[in-house]
Short mmCIF file of C-alpha atoms in Angstrom, two decimals:
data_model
loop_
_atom_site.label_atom_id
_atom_site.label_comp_id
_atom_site.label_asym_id
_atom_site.label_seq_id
_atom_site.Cartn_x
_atom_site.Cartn_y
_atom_site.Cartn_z
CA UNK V 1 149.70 89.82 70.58
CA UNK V 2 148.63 87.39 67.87
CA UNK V 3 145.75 86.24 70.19
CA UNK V 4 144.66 89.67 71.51
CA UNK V 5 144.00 90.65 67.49
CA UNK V 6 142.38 87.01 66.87
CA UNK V 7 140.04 87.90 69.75
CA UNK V 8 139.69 91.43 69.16
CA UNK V 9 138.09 90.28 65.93
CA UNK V 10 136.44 87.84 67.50
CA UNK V 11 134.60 89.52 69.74
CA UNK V 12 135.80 93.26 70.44
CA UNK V 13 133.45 93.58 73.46
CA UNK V 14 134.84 90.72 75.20
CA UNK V 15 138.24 92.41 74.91
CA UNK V 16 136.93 94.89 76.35
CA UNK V 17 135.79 93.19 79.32
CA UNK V 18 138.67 91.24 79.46
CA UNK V 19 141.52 93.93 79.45
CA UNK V 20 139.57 96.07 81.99
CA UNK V 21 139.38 93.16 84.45
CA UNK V 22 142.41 90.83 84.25
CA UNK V 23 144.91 92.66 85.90
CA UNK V 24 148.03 91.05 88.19
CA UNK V 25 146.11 92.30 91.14
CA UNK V 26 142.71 91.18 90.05
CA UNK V 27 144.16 87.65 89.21
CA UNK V 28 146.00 86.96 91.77
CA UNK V 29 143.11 87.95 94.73
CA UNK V 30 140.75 85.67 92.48
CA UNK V 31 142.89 82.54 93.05
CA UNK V 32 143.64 83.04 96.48
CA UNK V 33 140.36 83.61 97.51
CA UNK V 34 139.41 80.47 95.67
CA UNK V 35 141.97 78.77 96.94
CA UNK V 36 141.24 80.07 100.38
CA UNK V 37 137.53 79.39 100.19
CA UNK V 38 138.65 75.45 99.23
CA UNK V 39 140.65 75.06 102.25
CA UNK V 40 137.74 76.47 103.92
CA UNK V 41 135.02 73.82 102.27
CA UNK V 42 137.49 70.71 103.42
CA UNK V 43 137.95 71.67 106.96
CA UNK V 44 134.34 71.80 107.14
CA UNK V 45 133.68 68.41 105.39
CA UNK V 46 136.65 67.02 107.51
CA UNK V 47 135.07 68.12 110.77
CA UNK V 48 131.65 66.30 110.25
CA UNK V 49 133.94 63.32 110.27
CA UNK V 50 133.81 61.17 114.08
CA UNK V 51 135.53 62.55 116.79
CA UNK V 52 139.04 60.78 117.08
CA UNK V 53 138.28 61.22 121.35
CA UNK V 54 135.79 58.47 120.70
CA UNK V 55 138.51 55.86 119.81
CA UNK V 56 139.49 56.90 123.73
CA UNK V 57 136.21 55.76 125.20
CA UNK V 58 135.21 52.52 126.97
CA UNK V 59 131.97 52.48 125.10
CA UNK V 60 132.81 52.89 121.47
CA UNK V 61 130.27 50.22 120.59
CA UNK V 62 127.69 52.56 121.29
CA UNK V 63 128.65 55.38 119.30
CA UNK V 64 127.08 55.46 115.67
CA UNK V 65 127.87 57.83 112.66
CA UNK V 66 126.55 57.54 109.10
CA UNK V 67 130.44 58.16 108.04
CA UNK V 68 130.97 54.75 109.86
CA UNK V 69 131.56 51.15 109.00
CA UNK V 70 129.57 49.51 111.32
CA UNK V 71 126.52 47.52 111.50
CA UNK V 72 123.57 49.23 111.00
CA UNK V 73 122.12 51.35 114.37
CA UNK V 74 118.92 50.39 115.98
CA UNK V 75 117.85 53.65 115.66
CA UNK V 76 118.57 54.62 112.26
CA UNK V 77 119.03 52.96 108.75
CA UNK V 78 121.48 55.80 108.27
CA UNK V 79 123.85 55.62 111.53
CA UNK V 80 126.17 52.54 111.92
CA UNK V 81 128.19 51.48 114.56
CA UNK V 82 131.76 53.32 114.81
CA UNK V 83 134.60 50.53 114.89
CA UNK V 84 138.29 51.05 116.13
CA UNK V 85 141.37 49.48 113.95
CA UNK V 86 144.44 48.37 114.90
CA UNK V 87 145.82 51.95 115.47
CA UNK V 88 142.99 52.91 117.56
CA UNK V 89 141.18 55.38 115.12
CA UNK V 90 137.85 54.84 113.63
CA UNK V 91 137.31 53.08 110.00
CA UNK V 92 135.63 55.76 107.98
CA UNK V 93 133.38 55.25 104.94
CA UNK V 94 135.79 57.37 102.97
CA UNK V 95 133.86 56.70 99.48
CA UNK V 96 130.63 58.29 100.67
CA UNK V 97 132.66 61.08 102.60
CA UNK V 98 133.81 61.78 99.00
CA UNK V 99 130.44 61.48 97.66
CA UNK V 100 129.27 63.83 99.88
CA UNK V 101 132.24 66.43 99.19
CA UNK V 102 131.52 66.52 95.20
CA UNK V 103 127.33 66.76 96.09
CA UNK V 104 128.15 69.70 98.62
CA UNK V 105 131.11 71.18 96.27
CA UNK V 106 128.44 71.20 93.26
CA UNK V 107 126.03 72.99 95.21
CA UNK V 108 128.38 75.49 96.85
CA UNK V 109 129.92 75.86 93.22
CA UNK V 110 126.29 76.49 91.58
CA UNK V 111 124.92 78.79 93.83
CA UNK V 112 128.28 81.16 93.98
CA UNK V 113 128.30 80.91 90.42
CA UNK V 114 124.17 82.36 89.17
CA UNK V 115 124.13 84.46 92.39
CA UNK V 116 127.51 86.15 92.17
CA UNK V 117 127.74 86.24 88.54
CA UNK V 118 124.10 87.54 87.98
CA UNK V 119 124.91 90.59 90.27
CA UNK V 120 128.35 91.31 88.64
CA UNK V 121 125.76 91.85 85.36
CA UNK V 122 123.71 93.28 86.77
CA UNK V 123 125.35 95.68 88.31
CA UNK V 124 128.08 96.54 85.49
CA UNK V 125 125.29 97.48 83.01
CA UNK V 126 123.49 99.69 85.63
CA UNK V 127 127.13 101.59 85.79
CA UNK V 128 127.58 101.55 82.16
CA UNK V 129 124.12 103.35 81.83
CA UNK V 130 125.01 105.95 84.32
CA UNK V 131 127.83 106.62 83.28
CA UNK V 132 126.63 106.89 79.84
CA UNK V 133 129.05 104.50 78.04
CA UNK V 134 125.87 101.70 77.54
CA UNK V 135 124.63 104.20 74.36
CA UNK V 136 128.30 104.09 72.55
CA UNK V 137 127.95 99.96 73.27
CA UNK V 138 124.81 100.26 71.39
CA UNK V 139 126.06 102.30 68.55
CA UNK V 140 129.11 99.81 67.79
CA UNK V 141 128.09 97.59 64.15
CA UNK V 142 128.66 94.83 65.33
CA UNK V 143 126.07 92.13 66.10
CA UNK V 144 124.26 92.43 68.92
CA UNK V 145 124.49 89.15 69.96
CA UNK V 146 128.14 89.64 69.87
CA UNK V 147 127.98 92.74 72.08
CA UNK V 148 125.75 90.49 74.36
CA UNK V 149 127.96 87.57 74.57
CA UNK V 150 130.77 89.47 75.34
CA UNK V 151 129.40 90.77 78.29
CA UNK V 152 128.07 87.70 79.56
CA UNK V 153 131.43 85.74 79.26
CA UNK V 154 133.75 88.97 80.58
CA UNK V 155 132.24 90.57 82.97
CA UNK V 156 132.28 87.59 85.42
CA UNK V 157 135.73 86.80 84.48
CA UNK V 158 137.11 86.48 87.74
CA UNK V 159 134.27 84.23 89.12
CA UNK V 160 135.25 82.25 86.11
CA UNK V 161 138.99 81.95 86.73
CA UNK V 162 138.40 81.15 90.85
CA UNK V 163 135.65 78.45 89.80
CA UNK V 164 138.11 77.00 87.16
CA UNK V 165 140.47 76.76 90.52
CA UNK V 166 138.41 74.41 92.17
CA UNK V 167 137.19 72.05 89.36
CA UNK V 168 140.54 69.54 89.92
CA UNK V 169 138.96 69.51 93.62
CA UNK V 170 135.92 68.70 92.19
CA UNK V 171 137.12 66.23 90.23
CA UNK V 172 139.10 64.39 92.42
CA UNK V 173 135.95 63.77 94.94
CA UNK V 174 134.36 62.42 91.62
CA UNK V 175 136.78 59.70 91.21
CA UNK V 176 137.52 59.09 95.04
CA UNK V 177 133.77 58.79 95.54
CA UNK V 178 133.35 56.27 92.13
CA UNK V 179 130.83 58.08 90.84
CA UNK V 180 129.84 57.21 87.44
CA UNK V 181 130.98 59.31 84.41
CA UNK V 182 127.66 59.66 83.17
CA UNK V 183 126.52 61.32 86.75
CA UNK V 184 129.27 63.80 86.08
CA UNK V 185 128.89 65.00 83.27
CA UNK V 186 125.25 65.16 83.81
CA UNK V 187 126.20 67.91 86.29
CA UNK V 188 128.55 69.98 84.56
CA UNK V 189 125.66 69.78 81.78
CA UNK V 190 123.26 71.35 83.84
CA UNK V 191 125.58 73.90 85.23
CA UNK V 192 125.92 75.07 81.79
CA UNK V 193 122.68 75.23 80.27
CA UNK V 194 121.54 76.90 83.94
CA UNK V 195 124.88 79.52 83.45
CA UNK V 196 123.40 80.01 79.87
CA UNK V 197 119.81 80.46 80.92
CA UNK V 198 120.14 82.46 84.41
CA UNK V 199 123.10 85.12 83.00
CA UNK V 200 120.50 85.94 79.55
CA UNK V 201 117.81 86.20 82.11
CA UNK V 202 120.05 88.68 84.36
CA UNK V 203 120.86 90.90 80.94
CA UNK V 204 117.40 91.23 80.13
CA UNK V 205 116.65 92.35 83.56
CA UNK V 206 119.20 94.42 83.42
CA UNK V 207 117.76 96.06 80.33
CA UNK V 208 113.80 95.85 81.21
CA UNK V 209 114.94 97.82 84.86
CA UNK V 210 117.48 100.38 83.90
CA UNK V 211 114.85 103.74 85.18
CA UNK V 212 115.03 101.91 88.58
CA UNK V 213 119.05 102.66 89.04
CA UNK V 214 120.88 101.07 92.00
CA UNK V 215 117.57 99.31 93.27
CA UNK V 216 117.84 97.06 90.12
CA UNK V 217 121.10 94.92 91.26
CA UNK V 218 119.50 94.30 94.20
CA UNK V 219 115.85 93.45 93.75
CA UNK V 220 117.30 90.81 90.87
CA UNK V 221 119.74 89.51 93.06
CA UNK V 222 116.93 89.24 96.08
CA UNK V 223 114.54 87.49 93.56
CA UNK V 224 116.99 84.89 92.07
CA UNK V 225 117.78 84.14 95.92
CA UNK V 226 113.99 83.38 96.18
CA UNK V 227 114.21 81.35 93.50
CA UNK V 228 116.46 79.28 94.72
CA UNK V 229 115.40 79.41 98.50
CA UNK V 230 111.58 78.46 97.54
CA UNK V 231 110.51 77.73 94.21
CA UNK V 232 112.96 75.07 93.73
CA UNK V 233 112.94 73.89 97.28
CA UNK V 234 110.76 71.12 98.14
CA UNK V 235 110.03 67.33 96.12
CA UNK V 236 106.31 67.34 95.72
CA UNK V 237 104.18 64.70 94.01
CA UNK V 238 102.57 66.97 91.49
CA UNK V 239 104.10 67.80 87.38
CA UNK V 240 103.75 71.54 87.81
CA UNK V 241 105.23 72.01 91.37
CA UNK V 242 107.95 69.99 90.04
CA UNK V 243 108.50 72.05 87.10
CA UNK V 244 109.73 74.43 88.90
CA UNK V 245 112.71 72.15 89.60
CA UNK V 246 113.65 72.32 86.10
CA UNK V 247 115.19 75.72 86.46
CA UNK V 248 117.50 74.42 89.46
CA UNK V 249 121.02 73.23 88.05
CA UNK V 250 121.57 71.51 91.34
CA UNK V 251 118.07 69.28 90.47
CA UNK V 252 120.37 66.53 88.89
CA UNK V 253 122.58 65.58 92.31
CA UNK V 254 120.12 63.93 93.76
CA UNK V 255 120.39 60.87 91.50
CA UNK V 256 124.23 60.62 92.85
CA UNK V 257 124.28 57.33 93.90
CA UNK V 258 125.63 57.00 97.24
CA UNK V 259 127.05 53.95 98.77
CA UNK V 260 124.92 53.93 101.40
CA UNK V 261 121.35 55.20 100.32
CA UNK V 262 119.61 57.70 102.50
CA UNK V 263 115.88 57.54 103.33
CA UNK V 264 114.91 60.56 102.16
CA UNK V 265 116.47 60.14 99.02
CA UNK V 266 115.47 56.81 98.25
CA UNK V 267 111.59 58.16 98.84
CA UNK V 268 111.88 61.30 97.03
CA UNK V 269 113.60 59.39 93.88
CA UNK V 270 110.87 57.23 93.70
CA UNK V 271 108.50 60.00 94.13
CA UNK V 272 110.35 61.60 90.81
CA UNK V 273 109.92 59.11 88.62
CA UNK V 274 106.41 58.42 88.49
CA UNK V 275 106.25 62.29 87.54
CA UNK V 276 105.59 62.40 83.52
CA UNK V 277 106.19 65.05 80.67
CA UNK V 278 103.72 63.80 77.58
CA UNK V 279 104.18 60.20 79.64
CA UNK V 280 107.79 60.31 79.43
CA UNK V 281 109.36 59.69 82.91
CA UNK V 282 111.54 63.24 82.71
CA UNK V 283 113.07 62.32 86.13
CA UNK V 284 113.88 58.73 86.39
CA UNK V 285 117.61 58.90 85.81
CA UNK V 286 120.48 61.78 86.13
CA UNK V 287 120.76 61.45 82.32
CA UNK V 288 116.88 62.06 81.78
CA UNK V 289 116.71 64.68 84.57
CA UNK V 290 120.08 66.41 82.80
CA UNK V 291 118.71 66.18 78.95
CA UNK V 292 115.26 67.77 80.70
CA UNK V 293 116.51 70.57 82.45
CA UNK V 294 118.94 71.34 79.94
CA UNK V 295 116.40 71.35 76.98
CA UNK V 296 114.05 73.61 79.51
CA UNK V 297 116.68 76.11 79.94
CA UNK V 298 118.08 76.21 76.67
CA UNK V 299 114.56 76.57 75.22
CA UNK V 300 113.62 79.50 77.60
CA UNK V 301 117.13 81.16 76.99
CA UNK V 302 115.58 81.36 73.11
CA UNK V 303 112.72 83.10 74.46
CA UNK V 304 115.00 85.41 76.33
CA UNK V 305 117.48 86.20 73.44
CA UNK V 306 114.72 87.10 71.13
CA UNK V 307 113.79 89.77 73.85
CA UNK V 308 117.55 91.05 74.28
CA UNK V 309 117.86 91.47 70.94
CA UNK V 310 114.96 93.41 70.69
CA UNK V 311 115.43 96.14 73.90
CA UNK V 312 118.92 95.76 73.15
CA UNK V 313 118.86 98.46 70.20
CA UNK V 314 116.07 99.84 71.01
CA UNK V 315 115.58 100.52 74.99
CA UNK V 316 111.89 102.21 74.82
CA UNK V 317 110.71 99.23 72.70
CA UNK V 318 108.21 96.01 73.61
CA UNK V 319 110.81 93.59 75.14
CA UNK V 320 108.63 90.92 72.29
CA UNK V 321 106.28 91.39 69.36
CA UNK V 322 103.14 90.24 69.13
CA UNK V 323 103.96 87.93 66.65
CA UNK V 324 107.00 86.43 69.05
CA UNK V 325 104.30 86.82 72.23
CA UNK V 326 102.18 84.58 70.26
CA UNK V 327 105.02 82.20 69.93
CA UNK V 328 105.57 82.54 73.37
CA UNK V 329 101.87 81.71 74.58
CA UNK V 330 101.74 78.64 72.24
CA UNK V 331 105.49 77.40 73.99
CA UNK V 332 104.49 77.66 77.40
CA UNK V 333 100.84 76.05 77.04
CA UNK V 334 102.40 73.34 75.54
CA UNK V 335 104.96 72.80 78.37
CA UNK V 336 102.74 72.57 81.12
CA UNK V 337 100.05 70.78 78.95
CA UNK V 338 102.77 67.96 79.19
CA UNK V 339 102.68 68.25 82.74
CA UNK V 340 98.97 67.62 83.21
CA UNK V 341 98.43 65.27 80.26
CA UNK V 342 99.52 62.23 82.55
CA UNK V 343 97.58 59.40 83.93
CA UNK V 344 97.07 59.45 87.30
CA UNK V 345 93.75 60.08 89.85
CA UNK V 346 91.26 62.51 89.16
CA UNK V 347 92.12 64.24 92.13
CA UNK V 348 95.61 64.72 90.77
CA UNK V 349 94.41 66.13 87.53
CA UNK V 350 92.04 68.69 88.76
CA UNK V 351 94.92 70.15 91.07
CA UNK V 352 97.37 70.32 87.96
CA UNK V 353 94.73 71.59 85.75
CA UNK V 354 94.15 74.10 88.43
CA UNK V 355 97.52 75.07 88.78
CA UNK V 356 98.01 75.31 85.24
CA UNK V 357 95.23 78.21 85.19
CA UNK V 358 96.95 80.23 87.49
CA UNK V 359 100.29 79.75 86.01
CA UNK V 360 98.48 80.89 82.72
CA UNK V 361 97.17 83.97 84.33
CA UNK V 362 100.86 84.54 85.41
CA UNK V 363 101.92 84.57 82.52
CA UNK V 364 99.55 86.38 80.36
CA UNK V 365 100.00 89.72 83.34
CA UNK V 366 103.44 89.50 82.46
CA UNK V 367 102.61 89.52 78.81
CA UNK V 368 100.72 92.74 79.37
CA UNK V 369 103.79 94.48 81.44
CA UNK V 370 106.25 93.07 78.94
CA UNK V 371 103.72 94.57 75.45
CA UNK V 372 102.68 97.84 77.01
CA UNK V 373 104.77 100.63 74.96
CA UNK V 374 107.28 102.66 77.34
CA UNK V 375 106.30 106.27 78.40
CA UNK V 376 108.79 108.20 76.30
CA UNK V 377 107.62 106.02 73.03
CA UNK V 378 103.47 106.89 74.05
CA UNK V 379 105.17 110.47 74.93
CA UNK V 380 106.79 110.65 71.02
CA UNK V 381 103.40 109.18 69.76
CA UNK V 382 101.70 112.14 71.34
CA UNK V 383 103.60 114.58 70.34
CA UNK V 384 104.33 113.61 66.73
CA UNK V 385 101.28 111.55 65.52
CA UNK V 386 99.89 114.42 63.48
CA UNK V 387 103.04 114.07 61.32
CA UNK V 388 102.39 110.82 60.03
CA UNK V 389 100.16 111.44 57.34
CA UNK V 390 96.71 109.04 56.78
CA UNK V 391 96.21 107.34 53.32
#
């Protein structure tokens, strides 16, 4: 009782959120299905293990695997040659099975996390609007980053309690695989700044697309699937195409060292770090890649809070003011100016400088949507302006 008063104190919206949504019921269907779905994950990372029928064959030399301990395949730098022990089953590479595990856990973990969690926001404040309960939320005194907060941290709850589930998984394939502390905390640093960054985004959208009702859960959740699908998909050599990585919390794993490098990887890491922010190699480590995408996110997020705060209290307002619009504009010219103040061929230059036009042009049409007074407040202008009396 003691800690349902401290919290109701605390934060009396995230009571709220809490007592609505942790019931027996509710718990107990969150852990099983996490459980469930981690059963589910090792079965399928156990059966891209070798056959056991090969150890049964005549011809074992001449079955390769990149999960065996071999020598290295004629055909591949990444198969080697499956060998039989004294039991007659196949020596696996059980480190990098493990490596793999925690890269494909992360990634499973990330993208259940901003996908489910943004339309679980999403969609509760499109039901508290209908319902009409959003306009009591907005009369409450307290702070409206409190309110905020305390949607963003109960509403997904459950998601929070069946990810929570799997992180001793998660864990475990960190230390079976020996990979370095530093590499792990560089992703669970990324996951949060990304949870920070793509939940604020989902409340302002939330907010900015109430008129368009039940459409507005899913054309967020359709564009945030794009997001991930295209924008961040794809190692380019050029600053602003790889800018876009810096919104993707799964950009860190692939500086996991595995114990046996693959192509790819090897060519796309050295791709990454010749790519410069201001000259500073943003993406020639895990740690530099982590402290770069979390600073990105964390410094749009500020952008986005100073926007929530605004339409929060006031729905028919400018999601910024000028002045913060201003703020804005000088922000994000600086951040890709880093991008194309690099040294490299002149070729390279005039595609980022290009780039960085359009991007500009982007931005400034959103500027204009995101300004432009709402209908009812030009409709209360209209109607009222010979009120306000000239001096």
């Amino acid at each position: 009782m003691k800690l349902l008063n401290w919290l109701g104190e605390l934060n009396p919206q995230l009571l709220r959120e809490l007592k609505g949504r942790l019931k027996p019921w509710n718990v107990m269907g969150a852990i099983a299905l996490s459980l469930i779905g981690q059963f589910l994950f090792v079965m399928n990372q156990y059966s891209r293990l070798p056959s056991v029928q090969y150890s049964y064959t005549s011809d074992l030399q001449n079955i390769t695997h990149w999960l065996c301990t071999g020598t290295v395949s004629t055909y591949s730098k990444e198969e080697f040659s499956c060998v039989i022990d004294a039991f007659g089953s196949i020596q696996i590479n059980w480190t990098l099975w493990w490596q793999e595990t925690f890269v494909n856990l992360s990634s499973a973990g990330v993208f259940v996390l901003m996908v489910l969690g943004t339309y679980m926001l999403v969609s509760n404040l499109g039901q508290e609007e209908r319902r009409g309960t959003f306009n009591f939320i907005r009369l409450s005194p307290h702070p409206d980053r409190k309110i905020l907060l305390g949607k963003l941290l109960g509403v997904p709850v459950l998601l929070y309690l069946a990810l929570a589930i799997a992180v001793p998984l998660h864990l475990w394939a960190a230390v079976q695989g020996q990979i370095p502390l530093v590499n792990v905390i560089s992703v669970y640093g990324t996951l949060l700044t990304g949870w920070f960054f793509f939940y604020s985004a989902a409340l302002l959208w939330s907010l900015v697309t109430l008129p368009l009702g039940n459409f507005q859960t899913w054309v967020g959740t359709g564009l945030l699937l794009f997001t991930f699908t295209h924008l961040t998909s794809g190692y380019e050599a050029n600053n602003l195409i790889q800018w876009l990585s810096a919104f993707d919390p799964t950009s860190v794993l692939l500086h996991i060292e595995r114990t046996v490098p693959r192509t790819w990887q090897t060519d796309q890491l050295k791709m990454l770090a010749s790519l410069e922010w201001f000259h500073l190699p943003y993406r020639s480590s895990s740690l530099s890649t982590a402290l770069f995408v979390g600073a990105h996110q964390l410094a749009w997020s500020y952008w986005i809070w100073k926007g929530l705060e605004r339409r929060f209290r006031s729905p028919h307002a400018a999601v910024w003011s000028k002045g913060q619009s201003y703020g804005l504009v000088t922000f994000f010219g600086l951040l890709l100016l880093g991008f194309v103040w690099q040294t490299g061929e002149e070729k390279v230059l005039y595609q980022d400088f290009l780039t960085q036009l359009t991007l500009t042009f982007w931005m400034f049409l959103g500027l204009i949507i995101a300004l432009s007074p709402q209908r009812q407040a030009l409709q209360d202008w209209a109607r009222y302006r010979h009120q306000v009396s000239t001096q």
